[in-house]
Amino acid sequence: MTFTKPYFAGFEYHSNEVCKFLQTYSTFTLMLTNGTIIHHQPERALDFQRWLNYHKIEDIRVSIRNNDLALAEQQQ
């Protein structure tokens, strides 16, 4: 599967329409650029996650972890 395409099979939104995501098992909660929150359960969760990562869509868990590390470093 190629991750470079702007659309993912079975997902109706263009990669430019998605700004953030949070994954819980095979369910993705996504924030669209217009502020709408949607849920998506792809058949191939790992491939969908790779597609999101390829298109540099923010993974909220990674962002929170990075912010926590930055705060801890500032406090030292």
Short mmCIF file of C-alpha atoms in Angstrom, two decimals:
data_model
loop_
_atom_site.label_atom_id
_atom_site.label_comp_id
_atom_site.label_asym_id
_atom_site.label_seq_id
_atom_site.Cartn_x
_atom_site.Cartn_y
_atom_site.Cartn_z
CA MET A 1 0.00 0.00 0.00
CA THR A 2 1.28 3.43 -0.85
CA PHE A 3 0.96 6.09 1.82
CA THR A 4 1.82 8.97 -0.48
CA LYS A 5 -1.69 9.28 -1.92
CA PRO A 6 -3.81 12.09 -0.43
CA TYR A 7 -6.78 9.74 0.12
CA PHE A 8 -6.82 6.51 2.12
CA ALA A 9 -9.06 3.69 0.89
CA GLY A 10 -12.35 3.74 2.82
CA PHE A 11 -11.72 7.19 4.32
CA GLU A 12 -13.63 10.03 2.70
CA TYR A 13 -11.35 12.91 3.71
CA HIS A 14 -8.26 14.29 2.00
CA SER A 15 -5.09 14.26 4.10
CA ASN A 16 -5.10 18.10 4.06
CA GLU A 17 -8.48 18.05 5.84
CA VAL A 18 -7.13 16.24 8.92
CA CYS A 19 -5.00 18.12 11.46
CA LYS A 20 -4.79 15.84 14.56
CA PHE A 21 -5.56 12.30 15.60
CA LEU A 22 -5.75 10.07 18.64
CA GLN A 23 -5.76 6.29 18.30
CA THR A 24 -7.39 3.88 20.72
CA TYR A 25 -6.95 0.30 19.52
CA SER A 26 -8.46 0.31 16.03
CA THR A 27 -10.55 3.46 16.50
CA PHE A 28 -9.17 6.81 15.42
CA THR A 29 -10.56 10.09 16.70
CA LEU A 30 -9.63 12.79 14.21
CA MET A 31 -9.92 16.56 14.24
CA LEU A 32 -10.55 18.06 10.84
CA THR A 33 -9.19 21.46 9.87
CA ASN A 34 -12.73 22.89 10.12
CA GLY A 35 -12.88 21.86 13.82
CA THR A 36 -15.15 18.85 13.34
CA ILE A 37 -14.30 15.73 15.36
CA ILE A 38 -14.89 12.40 13.62
CA HIS A 39 -14.25 8.74 14.39
CA HIS A 40 -12.93 6.19 11.94
CA GLN A 41 -12.35 2.45 12.25
CA PRO A 42 -10.27 1.37 9.27
CA GLU A 43 -9.92 -2.29 8.34
CA ARG A 44 -6.13 -1.86 8.48
CA ALA A 45 -5.40 0.33 11.49
CA LEU A 46 -1.61 0.11 11.18
CA ASP A 47 -1.72 1.16 7.52
CA PHE A 48 -4.04 4.06 8.38
CA GLN A 49 -1.70 5.18 11.16
CA ARG A 50 1.24 5.03 8.73
CA TRP A 51 -0.75 7.10 6.22
CA LEU A 52 -1.47 9.74 8.89
CA ASN A 53 2.18 9.81 9.94
CA TYR A 54 3.40 10.07 6.35
CA HIS A 55 1.21 13.13 5.84
CA LYS A 56 2.56 14.65 9.07
CA ILE A 57 -0.79 14.71 10.81
CA GLU A 58 -0.25 15.43 14.49
CA ASP A 59 -0.47 12.43 16.81
CA ILE A 60 -1.85 13.93 20.02
CA ARG A 61 -0.20 11.31 22.25
CA VAL A 62 3.24 12.08 20.81
CA SER A 63 2.63 15.83 21.17
CA ILE A 64 1.63 15.48 24.82
CA ARG A 65 4.66 13.29 25.55
CA ASN A 66 7.00 15.77 23.85
CA ASN A 67 5.45 18.70 25.74
CA ASP A 68 5.83 16.86 29.05
CA LEU A 69 9.51 16.17 28.31
CA ALA A 70 10.11 19.81 27.34
CA LEU A 71 8.48 21.02 30.57
CA ALA A 72 10.54 18.60 32.65
CA GLU A 73 13.75 19.83 31.01
CA GLN A 74 12.81 23.47 31.67
CA GLN A 75 12.21 22.74 35.35
CA GLN A 76 15.68 21.25 35.83
#
